[in-house]
PDB file of C-alpha atoms in Angstrom:
ATOM      1  CA  MET Y   1     -69.600  21.282 -54.055  1.00  0.00           C
ATOM      2  CA  SER Y   2     -65.784  21.383 -54.047  1.00  0.00           C
ATOM      3  CA  VAL Y   3     -64.008  24.200 -52.414  1.00  0.00           C
ATOM      4  CA  LEU Y   4     -61.516  25.628 -54.697  1.00  0.00           C
ATOM      5  CA  PHE Y   5     -58.262  27.524 -53.836  1.00  0.00           C
ATOM      6  CA  ALA Y   6     -56.431  30.462 -55.333  1.00  0.00           C
ATOM      7  CA  ILE Y   7     -53.206  32.959 -54.182  1.00  0.00           C
ATOM      8  CA  ASP Y   8     -53.397  36.779 -54.297  1.00  0.00           C
ATOM      9  CA  THR Y   9     -49.551  37.426 -53.897  1.00  0.00           C
ATOM     10  CA  LYS Y  10     -50.114  40.607 -53.616  1.00  0.00           C
ATOM     11  CA  THR Y  11     -52.144  40.708 -50.467  1.00  0.00           C
ATOM     12  CA  GLU Y  12     -51.009  37.282 -49.227  1.00  0.00           C
ATOM     13  CA  GLU Y  13     -54.336  36.064 -48.743  1.00  0.00           C
ATOM     14  CA  ILE Y  14     -55.789  32.781 -49.809  1.00  0.00           C
ATOM     15  CA  ILE Y  15     -58.997  33.215 -51.741  1.00  0.00           C
ATOM     16  CA  VAL Y  16     -61.495  30.609 -50.785  1.00  0.00           C
ATOM     17  CA  SER Y  17     -64.450  29.315 -53.555  1.00  0.00           C
ATOM     18  CA  GLU Y  18     -66.541  26.387 -54.117  1.00  0.00           C
ATOM     19  CA  SER Y  19     -68.481  25.176 -57.499  1.00  0.00           C
ATOM     20  CA  SER Y  20     -70.712  22.022 -58.014  1.00  0.00           C
ATOM     21  CA  LYS Y  21     -69.343  19.116 -60.202  1.00  0.00           C
ATOM     22  CA  GLY Y  22     -70.135  20.726 -63.671  1.00  0.00           C
ATOM     23  CA  SER Y  23     -71.006  24.051 -63.106  1.00  0.00           C
ATOM     24  CA  LYS Y  24     -68.888  26.969 -64.501  1.00  0.00           C
ATOM     25  CA  GLU Y  25     -69.949  29.323 -61.435  1.00  0.00           C
ATOM     26  CA  ILE Y  26     -67.502  29.737 -58.828  1.00  0.00           C
ATOM     27  CA  ILE Y  27     -69.147  31.334 -55.649  1.00  0.00           C
ATOM     28  CA  PHE Y  28     -67.069  33.464 -53.262  1.00  0.00           C
ATOM     29  CA  ILE Y  29     -66.609  31.931 -50.280  1.00  0.00           C
ATOM     30  CA  GLU Y  30     -63.483  34.088 -48.269  1.00  0.00           C
ATOM     31  CA  ARG Y  31     -60.443  35.440 -47.640  1.00  0.00           C
ATOM     32  CA  ILE Y  32     -57.881  34.219 -45.394  1.00  0.00           C
ATOM     33  CA  GLY Y  33     -54.751  36.405 -44.794  1.00  0.00           C
ATOM     34  CA  ARG Y  34     -51.414  34.371 -44.542  1.00  0.00           C
ATOM     35  CA  GLN Y  35     -51.077  35.577 -40.961  1.00  0.00           C
ATOM     36  CA  ASP Y  36     -53.766  34.140 -39.992  1.00  0.00           C
ATOM     37  CA  ASN Y  37     -53.337  30.725 -41.312  1.00  0.00           C
ATOM     38  CA  ALA Y  38     -49.881  30.232 -42.345  1.00  0.00           C
ATOM     39  CA  VAL Y  39     -50.127  26.378 -42.580  1.00  0.00           C
ATOM     40  CA  LEU Y  40     -52.714  26.867 -45.178  1.00  0.00           C
ATOM     41  CA  TYR Y  41     -51.199  29.652 -47.027  1.00  0.00           C
ATOM     42  CA  ASN Y  42     -47.815  26.881 -46.721  1.00  0.00           C
ATOM     43  CA  ALA Y  43     -50.314  24.349 -48.547  1.00  0.00           C
ATOM     44  CA  ILE Y  44     -52.056  26.451 -50.627  1.00  0.00           C
ATOM     45  CA  VAL Y  45     -48.620  27.409 -52.539  1.00  0.00           C
ATOM     46  CA  THR Y  46     -47.151  23.989 -53.281  1.00  0.00           C
ATOM     47  CA  LEU Y  47     -50.361  22.988 -54.413  1.00  0.00           C
ATOM     48  CA  THR Y  48     -50.084  26.299 -57.159  1.00  0.00           C
ATOM     49  CA  GLY Y  49     -46.562  24.650 -57.664  1.00  0.00           C
ATOM     50  CA  ILE Y  50     -47.657  21.262 -58.838  1.00  0.00           C
ATOM     51  CA  THR Y  51     -50.013  22.601 -61.027  1.00  0.00           C
ATOM     52  CA  LYS Y  52     -47.101  24.249 -62.953  1.00  0.00           C
ATOM     53  CA  ALA Y  53     -44.999  21.788 -62.825  1.00  0.00           C
ATOM     54  CA  ILE Y  54     -43.565  20.126 -66.333  1.00  0.00           C
ATOM     55  CA  ASN Y  55     -44.219  16.641 -65.391  1.00  0.00           C
ATOM     56  CA  PHE Y  56     -47.484  17.360 -63.779  1.00  0.00           C
ATOM     57  CA  ASP Y  57     -48.789  14.311 -61.562  1.00  0.00           C
ATOM     58  CA  ILE Y  58     -52.340  14.309 -60.787  1.00  0.00           C
ATOM     59  CA  THR Y  59     -52.536  12.028 -58.405  1.00  0.00           C
ATOM     60  CA  ILE Y  60     -49.595  13.925 -56.374  1.00  0.00           C
ATOM     61  CA  PHE Y  61     -52.078  17.248 -56.960  1.00  0.00           C
ATOM     62  CA  LYS Y  62     -55.334  15.479 -55.967  1.00  0.00           C
ATOM     63  CA  ALA Y  63     -53.416  14.144 -52.994  1.00  0.00           C
ATOM     64  CA  MET Y  64     -52.359  17.965 -51.929  1.00  0.00           C
ATOM     65  CA  ASP Y  65     -55.655  19.075 -52.943  1.00  0.00           C
ATOM     66  CA  LYS Y  66     -57.073  16.771 -49.961  1.00  0.00           C
ATOM     67  CA  VAL Y  67     -54.256  17.897 -47.476  1.00  0.00           C
ATOM     68  CA  CYS Y  68     -55.951  22.060 -47.964  1.00  0.00           C
ATOM     69  CA  GLN Y  69     -59.290  20.588 -48.167  1.00  0.00           C
ATOM     70  CA  MET Y  70     -58.504  19.271 -44.501  1.00  0.00           C
ATOM     71  CA  ILE Y  71     -56.142  21.990 -43.006  1.00  0.00           C
ATOM     72  CA  TYR Y  72     -58.855  24.180 -44.829  1.00  0.00           C
ATOM     73  CA  ASN Y  73     -61.539  22.338 -42.360  1.00  0.00           C
ATOM     74  CA  LYS Y  74     -60.038  22.796 -39.752  1.00  0.00           C
ATOM     75  CA  HIS Y  75     -59.584  26.157 -39.881  1.00  0.00           C
ATOM     76  CA  LYS Y  76     -63.346  26.743 -39.837  1.00  0.00           C
ATOM     77  CA  GLU Y  77     -63.908  23.991 -37.047  1.00  0.00           C
ATOM     78  CA  THR Y  78     -61.372  26.781 -34.779  1.00  0.00           C
ATOM     79  CA  ALA Y  79     -62.402  29.900 -36.377  1.00  0.00           C
TER      80      ALA Y  79
END
């Protein structure tokens, strides 16, 4: 399973979902408020910004995604 992240800018929440490789099905996991984990929120904002870059670099995207995954896993451990 791959963990997917999105930002809801209206509520300032991270939307966490998961999906199996090759599947079109996305399963909602949870919402995390910015105030509950500002570091993760800012990392996801950065990840989203990388996807919008004119000179998109998949290597940088994958590295930042790994950082987001690591921060999220640490969040789960302490929640």
